[in-house]
PDB file of C-alpha atoms in Angstrom:
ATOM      1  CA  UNK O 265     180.356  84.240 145.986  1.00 45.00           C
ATOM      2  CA  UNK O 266     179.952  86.916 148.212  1.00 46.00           C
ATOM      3  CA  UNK O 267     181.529  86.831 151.717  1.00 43.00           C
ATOM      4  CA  UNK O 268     179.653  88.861 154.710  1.00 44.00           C
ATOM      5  CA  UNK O 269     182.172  89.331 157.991  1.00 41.00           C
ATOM      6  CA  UNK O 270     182.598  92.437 159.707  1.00 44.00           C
ATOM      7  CA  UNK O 271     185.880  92.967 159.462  1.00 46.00           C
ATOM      8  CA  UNK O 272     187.418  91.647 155.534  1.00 45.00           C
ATOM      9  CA  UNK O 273     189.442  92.934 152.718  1.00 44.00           C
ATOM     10  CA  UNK O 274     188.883  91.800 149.262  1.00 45.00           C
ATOM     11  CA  UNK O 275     191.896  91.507 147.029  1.00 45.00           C
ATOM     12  CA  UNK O 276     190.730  91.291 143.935  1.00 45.00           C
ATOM     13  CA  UNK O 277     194.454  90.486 142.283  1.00 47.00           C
ATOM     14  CA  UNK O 278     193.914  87.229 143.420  1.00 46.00           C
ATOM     15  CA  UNK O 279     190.137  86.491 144.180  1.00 47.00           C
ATOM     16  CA  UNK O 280     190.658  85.848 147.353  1.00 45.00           C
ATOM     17  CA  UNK O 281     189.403  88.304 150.950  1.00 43.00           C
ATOM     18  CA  UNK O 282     191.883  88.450 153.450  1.00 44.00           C
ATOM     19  CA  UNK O 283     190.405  88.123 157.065  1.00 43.00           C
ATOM     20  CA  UNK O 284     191.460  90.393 159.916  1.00 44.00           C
ATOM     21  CA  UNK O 285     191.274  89.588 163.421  1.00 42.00           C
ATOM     22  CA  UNK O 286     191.858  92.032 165.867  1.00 45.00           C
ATOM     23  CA  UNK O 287     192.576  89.842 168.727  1.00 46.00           C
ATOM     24  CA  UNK O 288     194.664  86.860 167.236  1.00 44.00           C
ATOM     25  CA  UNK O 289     196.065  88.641 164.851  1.00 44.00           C
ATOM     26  CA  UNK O 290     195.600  86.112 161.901  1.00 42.00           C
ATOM     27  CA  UNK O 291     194.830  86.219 157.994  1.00 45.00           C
ATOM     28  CA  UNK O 292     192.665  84.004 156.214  1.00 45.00           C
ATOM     29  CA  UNK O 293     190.981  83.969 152.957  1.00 42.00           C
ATOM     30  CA  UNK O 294     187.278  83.191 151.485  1.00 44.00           C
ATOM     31  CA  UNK O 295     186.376  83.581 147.603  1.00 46.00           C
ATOM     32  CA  UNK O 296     185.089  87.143 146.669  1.00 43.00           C
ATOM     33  CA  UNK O 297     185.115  90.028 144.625  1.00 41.00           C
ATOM     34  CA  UNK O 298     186.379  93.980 144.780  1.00 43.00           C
ATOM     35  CA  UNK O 299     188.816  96.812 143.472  1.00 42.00           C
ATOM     36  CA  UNK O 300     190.063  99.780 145.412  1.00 43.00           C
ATOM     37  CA  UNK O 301     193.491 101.169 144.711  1.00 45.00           C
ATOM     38  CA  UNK O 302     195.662  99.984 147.307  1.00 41.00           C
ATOM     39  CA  UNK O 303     199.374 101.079 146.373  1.00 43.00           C
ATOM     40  CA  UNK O 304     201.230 100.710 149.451  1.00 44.00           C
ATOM     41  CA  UNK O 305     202.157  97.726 151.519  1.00 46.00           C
ATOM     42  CA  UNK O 306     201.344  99.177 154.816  1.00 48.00           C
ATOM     43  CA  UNK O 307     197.792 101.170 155.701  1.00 50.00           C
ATOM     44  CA  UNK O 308     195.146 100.716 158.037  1.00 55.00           C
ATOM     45  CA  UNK O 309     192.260  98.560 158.227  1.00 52.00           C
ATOM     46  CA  UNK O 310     188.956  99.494 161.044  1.00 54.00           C
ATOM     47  CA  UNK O 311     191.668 102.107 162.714  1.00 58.00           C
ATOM     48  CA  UNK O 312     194.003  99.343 163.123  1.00 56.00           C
ATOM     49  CA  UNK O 313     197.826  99.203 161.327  1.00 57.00           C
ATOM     50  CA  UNK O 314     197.369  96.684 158.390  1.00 52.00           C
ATOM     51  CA  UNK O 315     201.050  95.156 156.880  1.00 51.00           C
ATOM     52  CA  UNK O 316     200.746  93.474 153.599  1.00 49.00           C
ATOM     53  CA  UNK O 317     204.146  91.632 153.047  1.00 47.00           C
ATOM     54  CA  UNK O 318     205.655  90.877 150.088  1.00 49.00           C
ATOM     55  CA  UNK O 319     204.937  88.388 147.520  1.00 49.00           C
ATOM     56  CA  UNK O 320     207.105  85.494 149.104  1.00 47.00           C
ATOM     57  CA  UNK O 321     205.162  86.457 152.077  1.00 47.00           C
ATOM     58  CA  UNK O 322     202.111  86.127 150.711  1.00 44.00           C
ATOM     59  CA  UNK O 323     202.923  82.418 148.885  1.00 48.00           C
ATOM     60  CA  UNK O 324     202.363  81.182 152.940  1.00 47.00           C
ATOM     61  CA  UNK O 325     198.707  81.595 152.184  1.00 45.00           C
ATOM     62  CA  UNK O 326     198.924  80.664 148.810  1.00 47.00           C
ATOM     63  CA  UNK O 327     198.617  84.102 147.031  1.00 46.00           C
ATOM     64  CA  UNK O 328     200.162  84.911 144.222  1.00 52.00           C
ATOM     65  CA  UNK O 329     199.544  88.934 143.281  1.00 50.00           C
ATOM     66  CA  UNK O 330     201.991  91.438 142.655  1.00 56.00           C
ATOM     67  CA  UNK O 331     203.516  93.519 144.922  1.00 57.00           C
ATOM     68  CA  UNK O 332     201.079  96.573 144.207  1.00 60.00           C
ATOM     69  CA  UNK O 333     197.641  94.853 144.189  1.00 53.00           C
ATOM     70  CA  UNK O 334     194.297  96.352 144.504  1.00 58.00           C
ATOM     71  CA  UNK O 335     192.348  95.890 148.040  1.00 53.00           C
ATOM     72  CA  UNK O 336     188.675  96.579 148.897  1.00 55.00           C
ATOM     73  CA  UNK O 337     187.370  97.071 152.256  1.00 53.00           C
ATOM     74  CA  UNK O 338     183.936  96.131 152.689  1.00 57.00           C
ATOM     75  CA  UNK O 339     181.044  96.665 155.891  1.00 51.00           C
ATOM     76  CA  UNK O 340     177.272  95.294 154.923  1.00 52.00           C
ATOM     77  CA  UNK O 341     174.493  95.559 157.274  1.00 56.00           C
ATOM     78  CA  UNK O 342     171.164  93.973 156.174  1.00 49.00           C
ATOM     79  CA  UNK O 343     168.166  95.218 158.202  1.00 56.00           C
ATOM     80  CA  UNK O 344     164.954  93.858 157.613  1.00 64.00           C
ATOM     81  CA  UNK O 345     161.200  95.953 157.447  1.00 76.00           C
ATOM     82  CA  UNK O 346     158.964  95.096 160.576  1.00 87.00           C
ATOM     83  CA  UNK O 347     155.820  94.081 159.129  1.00 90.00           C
ATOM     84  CA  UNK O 348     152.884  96.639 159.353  1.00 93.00           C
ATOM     85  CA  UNK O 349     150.078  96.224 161.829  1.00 95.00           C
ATOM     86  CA  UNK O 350     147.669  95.712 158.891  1.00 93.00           C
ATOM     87  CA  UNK O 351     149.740  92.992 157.241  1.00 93.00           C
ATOM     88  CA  UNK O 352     150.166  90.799 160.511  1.00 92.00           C
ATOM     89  CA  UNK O 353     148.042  87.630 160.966  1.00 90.00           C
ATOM     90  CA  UNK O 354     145.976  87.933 157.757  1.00 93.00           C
ATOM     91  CA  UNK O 355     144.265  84.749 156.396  1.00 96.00           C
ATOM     92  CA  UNK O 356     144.662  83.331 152.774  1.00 96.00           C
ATOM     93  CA  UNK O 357     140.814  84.239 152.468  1.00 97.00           C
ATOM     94  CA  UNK O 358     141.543  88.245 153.096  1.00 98.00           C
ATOM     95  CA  UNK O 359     142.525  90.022 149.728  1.00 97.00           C
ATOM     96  CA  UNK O 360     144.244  93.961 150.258  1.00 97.00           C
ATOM     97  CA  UNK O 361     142.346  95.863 146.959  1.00 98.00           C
ATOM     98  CA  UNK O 362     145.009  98.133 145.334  1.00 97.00           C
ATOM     99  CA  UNK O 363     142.544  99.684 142.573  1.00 97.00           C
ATOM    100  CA  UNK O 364     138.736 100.576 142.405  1.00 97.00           C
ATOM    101  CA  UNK O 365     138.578  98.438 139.416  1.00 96.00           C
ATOM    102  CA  UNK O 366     140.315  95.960 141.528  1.00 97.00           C
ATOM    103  CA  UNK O 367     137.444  96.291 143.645  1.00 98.00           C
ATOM    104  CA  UNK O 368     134.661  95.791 140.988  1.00 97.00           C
ATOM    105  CA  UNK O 369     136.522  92.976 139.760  1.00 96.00           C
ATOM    106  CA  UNK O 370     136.471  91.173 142.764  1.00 97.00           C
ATOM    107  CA  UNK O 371     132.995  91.705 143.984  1.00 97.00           C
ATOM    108  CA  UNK O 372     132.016  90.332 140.287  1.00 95.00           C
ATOM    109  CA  UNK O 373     134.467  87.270 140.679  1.00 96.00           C
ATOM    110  CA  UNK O 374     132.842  85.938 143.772  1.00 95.00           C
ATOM    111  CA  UNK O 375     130.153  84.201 142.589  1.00 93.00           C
ATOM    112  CA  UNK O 376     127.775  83.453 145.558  1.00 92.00           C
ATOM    113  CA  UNK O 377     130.340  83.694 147.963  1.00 95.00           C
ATOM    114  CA  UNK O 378     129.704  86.044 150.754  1.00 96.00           C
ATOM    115  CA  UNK O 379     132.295  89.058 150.581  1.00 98.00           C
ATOM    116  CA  UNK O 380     133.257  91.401 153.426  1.00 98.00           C
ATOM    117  CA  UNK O 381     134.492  94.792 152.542  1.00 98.00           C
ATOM    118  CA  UNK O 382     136.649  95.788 154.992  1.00 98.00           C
ATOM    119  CA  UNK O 383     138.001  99.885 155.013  1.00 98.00           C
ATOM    120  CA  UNK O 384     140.829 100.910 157.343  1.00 98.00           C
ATOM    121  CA  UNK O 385     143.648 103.376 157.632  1.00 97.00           C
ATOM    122  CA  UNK O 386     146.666 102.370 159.111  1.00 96.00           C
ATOM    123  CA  UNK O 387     146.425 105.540 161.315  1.00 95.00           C
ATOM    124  CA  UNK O 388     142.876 104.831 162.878  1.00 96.00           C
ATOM    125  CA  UNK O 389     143.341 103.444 166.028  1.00 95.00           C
ATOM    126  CA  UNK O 390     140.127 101.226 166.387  1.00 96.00           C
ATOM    127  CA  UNK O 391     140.998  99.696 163.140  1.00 97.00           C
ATOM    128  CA  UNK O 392     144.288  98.603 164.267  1.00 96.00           C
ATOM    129  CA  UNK O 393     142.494  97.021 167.510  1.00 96.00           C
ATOM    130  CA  UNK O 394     139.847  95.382 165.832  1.00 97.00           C
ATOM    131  CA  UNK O 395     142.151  93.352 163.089  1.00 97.00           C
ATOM    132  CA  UNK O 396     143.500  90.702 165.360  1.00 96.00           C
ATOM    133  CA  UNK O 397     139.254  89.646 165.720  1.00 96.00           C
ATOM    134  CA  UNK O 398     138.884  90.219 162.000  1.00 97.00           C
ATOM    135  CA  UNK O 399     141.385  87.953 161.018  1.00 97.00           C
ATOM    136  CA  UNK O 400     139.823  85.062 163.382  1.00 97.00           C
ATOM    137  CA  UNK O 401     136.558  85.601 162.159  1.00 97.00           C
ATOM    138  CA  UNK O 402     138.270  85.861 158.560  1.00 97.00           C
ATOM    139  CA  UNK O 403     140.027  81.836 159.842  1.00 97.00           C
ATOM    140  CA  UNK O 404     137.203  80.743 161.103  1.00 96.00           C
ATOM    141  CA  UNK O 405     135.099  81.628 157.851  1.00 96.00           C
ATOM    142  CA  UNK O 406     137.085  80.522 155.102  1.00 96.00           C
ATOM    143  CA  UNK O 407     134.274  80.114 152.575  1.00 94.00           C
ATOM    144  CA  UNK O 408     133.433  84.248 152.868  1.00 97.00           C
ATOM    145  CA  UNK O 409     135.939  86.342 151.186  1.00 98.00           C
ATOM    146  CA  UNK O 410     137.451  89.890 153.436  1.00 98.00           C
ATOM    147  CA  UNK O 411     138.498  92.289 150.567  1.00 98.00           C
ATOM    148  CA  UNK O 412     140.287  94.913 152.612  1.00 98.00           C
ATOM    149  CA  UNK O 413     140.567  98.512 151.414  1.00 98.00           C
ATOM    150  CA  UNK O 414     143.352 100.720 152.754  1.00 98.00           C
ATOM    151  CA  UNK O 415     141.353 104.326 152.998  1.00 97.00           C
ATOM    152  CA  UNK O 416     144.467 106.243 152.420  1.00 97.00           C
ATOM    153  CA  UNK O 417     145.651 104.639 149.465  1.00 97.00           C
ATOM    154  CA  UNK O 418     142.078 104.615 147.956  1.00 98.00           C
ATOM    155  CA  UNK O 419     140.711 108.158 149.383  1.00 96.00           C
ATOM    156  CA  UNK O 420     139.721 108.862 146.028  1.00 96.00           C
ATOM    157  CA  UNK O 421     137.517 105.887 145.564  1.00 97.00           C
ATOM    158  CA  UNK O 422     136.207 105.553 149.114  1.00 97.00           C
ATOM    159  CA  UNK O 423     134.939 109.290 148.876  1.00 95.00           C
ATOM    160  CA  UNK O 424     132.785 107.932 145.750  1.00 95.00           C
ATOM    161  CA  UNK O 425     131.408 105.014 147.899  1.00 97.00           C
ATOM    162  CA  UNK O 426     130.095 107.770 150.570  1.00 95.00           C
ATOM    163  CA  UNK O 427     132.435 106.156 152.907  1.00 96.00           C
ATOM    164  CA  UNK O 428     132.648 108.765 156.219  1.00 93.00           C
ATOM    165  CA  UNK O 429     133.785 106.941 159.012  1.00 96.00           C
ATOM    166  CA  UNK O 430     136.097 104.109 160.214  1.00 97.00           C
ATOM    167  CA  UNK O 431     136.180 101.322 160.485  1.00 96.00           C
ATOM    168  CA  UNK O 432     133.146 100.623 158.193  1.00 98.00           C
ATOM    169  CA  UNK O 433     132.146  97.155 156.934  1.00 98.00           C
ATOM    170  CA  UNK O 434     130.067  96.075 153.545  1.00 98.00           C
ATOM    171  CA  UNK O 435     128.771  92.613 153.005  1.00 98.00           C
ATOM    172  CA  UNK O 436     128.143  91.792 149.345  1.00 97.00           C
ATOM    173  CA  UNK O 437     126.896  88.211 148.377  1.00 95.00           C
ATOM    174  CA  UNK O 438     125.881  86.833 144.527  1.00 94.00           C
ATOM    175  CA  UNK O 439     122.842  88.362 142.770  1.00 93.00           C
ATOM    176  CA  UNK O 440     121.599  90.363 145.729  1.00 93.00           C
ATOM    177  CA  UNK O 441     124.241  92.858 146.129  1.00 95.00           C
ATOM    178  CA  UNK O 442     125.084  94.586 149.042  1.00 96.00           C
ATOM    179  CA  UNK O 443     123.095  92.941 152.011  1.00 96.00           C
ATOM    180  CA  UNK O 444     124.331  95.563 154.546  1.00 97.00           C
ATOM    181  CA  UNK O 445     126.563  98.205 155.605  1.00 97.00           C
ATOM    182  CA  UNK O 446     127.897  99.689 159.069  1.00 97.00           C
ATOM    183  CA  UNK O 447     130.593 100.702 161.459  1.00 97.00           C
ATOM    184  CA  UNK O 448     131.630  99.011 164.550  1.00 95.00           C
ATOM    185  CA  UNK O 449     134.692  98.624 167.081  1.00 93.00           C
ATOM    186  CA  UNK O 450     136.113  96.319 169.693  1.00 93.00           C
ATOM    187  CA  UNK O 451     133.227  97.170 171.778  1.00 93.00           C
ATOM    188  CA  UNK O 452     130.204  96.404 169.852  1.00 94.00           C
ATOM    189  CA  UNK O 453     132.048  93.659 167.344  1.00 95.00           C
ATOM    190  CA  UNK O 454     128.462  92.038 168.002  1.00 96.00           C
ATOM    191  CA  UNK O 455     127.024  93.582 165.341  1.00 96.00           C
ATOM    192  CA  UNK O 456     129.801  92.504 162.729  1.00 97.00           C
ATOM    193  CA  UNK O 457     129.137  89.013 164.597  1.00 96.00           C
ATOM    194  CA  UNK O 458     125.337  89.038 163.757  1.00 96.00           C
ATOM    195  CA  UNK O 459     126.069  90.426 160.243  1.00 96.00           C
ATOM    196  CA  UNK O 460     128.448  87.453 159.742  1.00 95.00           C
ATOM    197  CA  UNK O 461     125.786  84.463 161.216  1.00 94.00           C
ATOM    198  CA  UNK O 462     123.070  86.132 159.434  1.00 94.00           C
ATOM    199  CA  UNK O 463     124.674  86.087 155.729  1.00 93.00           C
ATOM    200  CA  UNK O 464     127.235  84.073 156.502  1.00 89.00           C
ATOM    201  CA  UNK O 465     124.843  80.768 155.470  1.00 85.00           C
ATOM    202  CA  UNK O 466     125.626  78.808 152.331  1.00 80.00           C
ATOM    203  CA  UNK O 467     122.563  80.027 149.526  1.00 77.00           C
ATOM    204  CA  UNK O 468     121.873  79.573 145.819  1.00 73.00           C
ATOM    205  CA  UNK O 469     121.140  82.453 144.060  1.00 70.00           C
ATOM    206  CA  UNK O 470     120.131  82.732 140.584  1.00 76.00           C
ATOM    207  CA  UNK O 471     121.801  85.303 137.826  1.00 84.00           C
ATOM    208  CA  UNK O 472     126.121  86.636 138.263  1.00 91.00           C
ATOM    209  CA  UNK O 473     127.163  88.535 141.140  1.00 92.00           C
ATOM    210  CA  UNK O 474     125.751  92.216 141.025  1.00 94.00           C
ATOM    211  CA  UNK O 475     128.243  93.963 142.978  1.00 95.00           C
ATOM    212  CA  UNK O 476     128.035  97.620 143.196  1.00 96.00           C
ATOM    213  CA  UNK O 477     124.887  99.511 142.877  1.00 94.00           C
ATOM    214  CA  UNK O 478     124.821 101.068 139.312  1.00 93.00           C
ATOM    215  CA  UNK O 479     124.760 104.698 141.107  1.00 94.00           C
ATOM    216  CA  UNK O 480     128.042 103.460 142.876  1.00 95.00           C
ATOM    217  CA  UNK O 481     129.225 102.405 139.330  1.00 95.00           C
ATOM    218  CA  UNK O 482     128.683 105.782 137.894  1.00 95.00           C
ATOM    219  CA  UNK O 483     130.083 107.820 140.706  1.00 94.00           C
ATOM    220  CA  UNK O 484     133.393 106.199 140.285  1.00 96.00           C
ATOM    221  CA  UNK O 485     133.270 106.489 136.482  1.00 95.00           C
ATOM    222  CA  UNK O 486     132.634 110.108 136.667  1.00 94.00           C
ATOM    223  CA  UNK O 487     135.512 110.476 139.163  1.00 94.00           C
ATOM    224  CA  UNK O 488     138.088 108.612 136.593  1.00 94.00           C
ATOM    225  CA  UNK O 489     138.764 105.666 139.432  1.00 95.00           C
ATOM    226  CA  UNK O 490     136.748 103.040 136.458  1.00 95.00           C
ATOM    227  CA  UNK O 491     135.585 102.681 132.826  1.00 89.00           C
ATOM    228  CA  UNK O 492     132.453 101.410 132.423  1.00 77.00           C
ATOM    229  CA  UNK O 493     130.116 100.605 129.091  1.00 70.00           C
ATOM    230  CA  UNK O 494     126.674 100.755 129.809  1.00 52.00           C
ATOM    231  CA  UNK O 495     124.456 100.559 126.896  1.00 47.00           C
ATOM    232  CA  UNK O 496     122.472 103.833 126.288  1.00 42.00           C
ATOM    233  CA  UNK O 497     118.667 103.937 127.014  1.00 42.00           C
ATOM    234  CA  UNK O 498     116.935 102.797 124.013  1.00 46.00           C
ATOM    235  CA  UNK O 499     113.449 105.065 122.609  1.00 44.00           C
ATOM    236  CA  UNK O 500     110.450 103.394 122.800  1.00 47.00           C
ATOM    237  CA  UNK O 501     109.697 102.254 119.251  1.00 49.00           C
ATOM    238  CA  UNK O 502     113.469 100.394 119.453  1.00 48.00           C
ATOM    239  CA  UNK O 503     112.220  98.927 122.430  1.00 50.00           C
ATOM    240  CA  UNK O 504     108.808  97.741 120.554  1.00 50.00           C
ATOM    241  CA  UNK O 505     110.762  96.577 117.203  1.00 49.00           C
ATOM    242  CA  UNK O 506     112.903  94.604 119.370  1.00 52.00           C
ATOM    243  CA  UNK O 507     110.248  92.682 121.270  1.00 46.00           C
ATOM    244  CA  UNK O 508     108.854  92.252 117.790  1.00 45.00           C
ATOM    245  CA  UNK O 509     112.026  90.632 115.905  1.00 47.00           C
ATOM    246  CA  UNK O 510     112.930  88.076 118.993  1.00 49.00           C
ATOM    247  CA  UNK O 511     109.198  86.367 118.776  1.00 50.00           C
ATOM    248  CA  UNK O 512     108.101  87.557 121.949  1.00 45.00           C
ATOM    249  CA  UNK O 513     104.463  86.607 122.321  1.00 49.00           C
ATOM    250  CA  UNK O 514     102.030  89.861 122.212  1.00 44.00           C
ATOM    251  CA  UNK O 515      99.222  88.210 121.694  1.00 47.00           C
ATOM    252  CA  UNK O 516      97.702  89.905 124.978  1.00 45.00           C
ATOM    253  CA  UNK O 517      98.833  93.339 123.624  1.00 42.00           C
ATOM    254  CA  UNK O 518      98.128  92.894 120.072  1.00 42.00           C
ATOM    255  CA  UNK O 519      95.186  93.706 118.874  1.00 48.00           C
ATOM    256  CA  UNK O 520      94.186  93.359 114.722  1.00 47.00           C
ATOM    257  CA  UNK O 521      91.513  95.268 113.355  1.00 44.00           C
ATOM    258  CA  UNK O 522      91.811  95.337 109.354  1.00 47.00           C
ATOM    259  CA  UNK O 523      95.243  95.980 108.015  1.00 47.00           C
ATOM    260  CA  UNK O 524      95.786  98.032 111.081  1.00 46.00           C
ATOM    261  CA  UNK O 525      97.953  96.582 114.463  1.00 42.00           C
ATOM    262  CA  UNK O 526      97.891  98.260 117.893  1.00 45.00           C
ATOM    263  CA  UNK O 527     100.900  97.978 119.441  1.00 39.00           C
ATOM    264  CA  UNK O 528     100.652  98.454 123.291  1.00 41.00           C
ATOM    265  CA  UNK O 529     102.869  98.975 125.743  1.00 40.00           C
ATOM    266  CA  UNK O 530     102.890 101.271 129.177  1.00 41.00           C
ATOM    267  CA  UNK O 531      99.640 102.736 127.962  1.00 38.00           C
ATOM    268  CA  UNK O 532     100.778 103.978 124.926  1.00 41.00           C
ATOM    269  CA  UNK O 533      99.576 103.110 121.611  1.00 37.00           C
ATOM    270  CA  UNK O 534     101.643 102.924 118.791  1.00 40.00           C
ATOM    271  CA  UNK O 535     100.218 102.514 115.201  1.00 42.00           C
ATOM    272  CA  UNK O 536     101.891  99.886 113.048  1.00 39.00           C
TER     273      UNK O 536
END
């Protein structure tokens, strides 16, 4: 077990860390670890003389070493990382998005959940004033979701979004979409206010979350931030044979006339 004092020798001969005090002048020991060459029985310890005696000195304190045993001097200082402006006060509701597909992930997760898209840069100065209001709105809306997207970590993807200015808000809810998009500060927070009462109410919507627009989709496919599998555009006669083979009822479109069928669709005809 590890011993943290500021002034301490480890002897590792016998387990043990001899404990210096300047003013008293007295020696005790606590369990450690440690191995520095110490041949001599008198050096210095902090700037201050340091006289080992021998080993019938030593058997005061219990030691037994030889007497040419092996001492480690030892100074730790732990200092812990202030937390970031951006990391203070958030809400278990209010997500930080490492990845685009992160992002699509999580707008397609929500279900009908409204979702806030929130992008900042840690070096924007109305961002950093407006996050202490975000995060009570954030606590005071637990049922909404604030995805928060740090612009200079995600330049690339944020550039594919068209996003220009900070700091910018989306809302995103269900089937719909995106509902709206804009930019405020501490001085007109209304509008993020009025954004919030207006979508904020609990709705039903039928079909999976939509997410991005399918432009958005493509923009950050073609930029390498996702991978995406959309099926290719089918012809028109694959389109008609499959309306034919899953029953779909024609029977204001089809027309019989002998052994011939008119098949129409969009104002074409197609002869069967």
């Amino acid at each position: 077990m590890a011993c943290s004092l500021k002034n301490s020798i480890y002897v590792s001969g016998s387990d043990e860390t001899i404990i210096s005090s300047r003013n008293k002048g007295v020696l005790g020991f606590c369990p450690s670890i440690g191995s520095l060459p110490f041949a001599e029985s008198k050096s210095r310890y902090m700037g201050t003389p340091l006289v080992l005696s021998d080993q019938k000195g030593l058997r005061e304190w219990s030691l037994k070493a030889p007497s040419n045993f092996p001492v480690h001097a030892q100074t730790s200082i732990c200092v812990g990382r202030a937390m970031r402006w951006w990391e203070k006060t958030l809400k278990p509701n209010m997500i930080e998005i490492h990845s685009a597909q992160e992002f699509v992930d999580s707008l397609l997760n929500a279900g009908d959940r409204l979702v806030i898209v929130d992008f900042y840069s840690p070096g924007c100065g109305g961002c950093k004033a407006l996050h202490p209001k975000i995060c009570q709105l954030a606590e005071s809306n637990p049922d909404a979701i604030f995805l928060k997207v740090n612009y200079e970590q995600l330049k690339k993807m944020c550039y594919g979004l068209h996003i220009h200015v900070l700091p910018f808000f989306r809302f995103y809810r269900g089937a719909e979409g995106k509902l709206c998009s804009f930019s405020c500060t501490n001085a007109t927070i209304k509008k993020f206010k009025d954004a919030l009462a207006k979508h904020g109410t609990d709705r039903c919507t039928l079909g999976p979350a939509k997410g991005l627009d399918e432009s958005e989709l493509l923009n950050l496919a073609s930029i390498g931030e996702i991978s995406i599998n959309l099926p290719l555009p089918s012809t028109k006669e694959e389109r008609k044979e499959d309306l034919v083979l899953e029953g779909i009822d024609m029977s204001s479109t089809l027309n019989k006339a002998g052994n011939k069928m008119e098949l129409k669709e969009d104002g074409a005809i197609l002869l069967v």
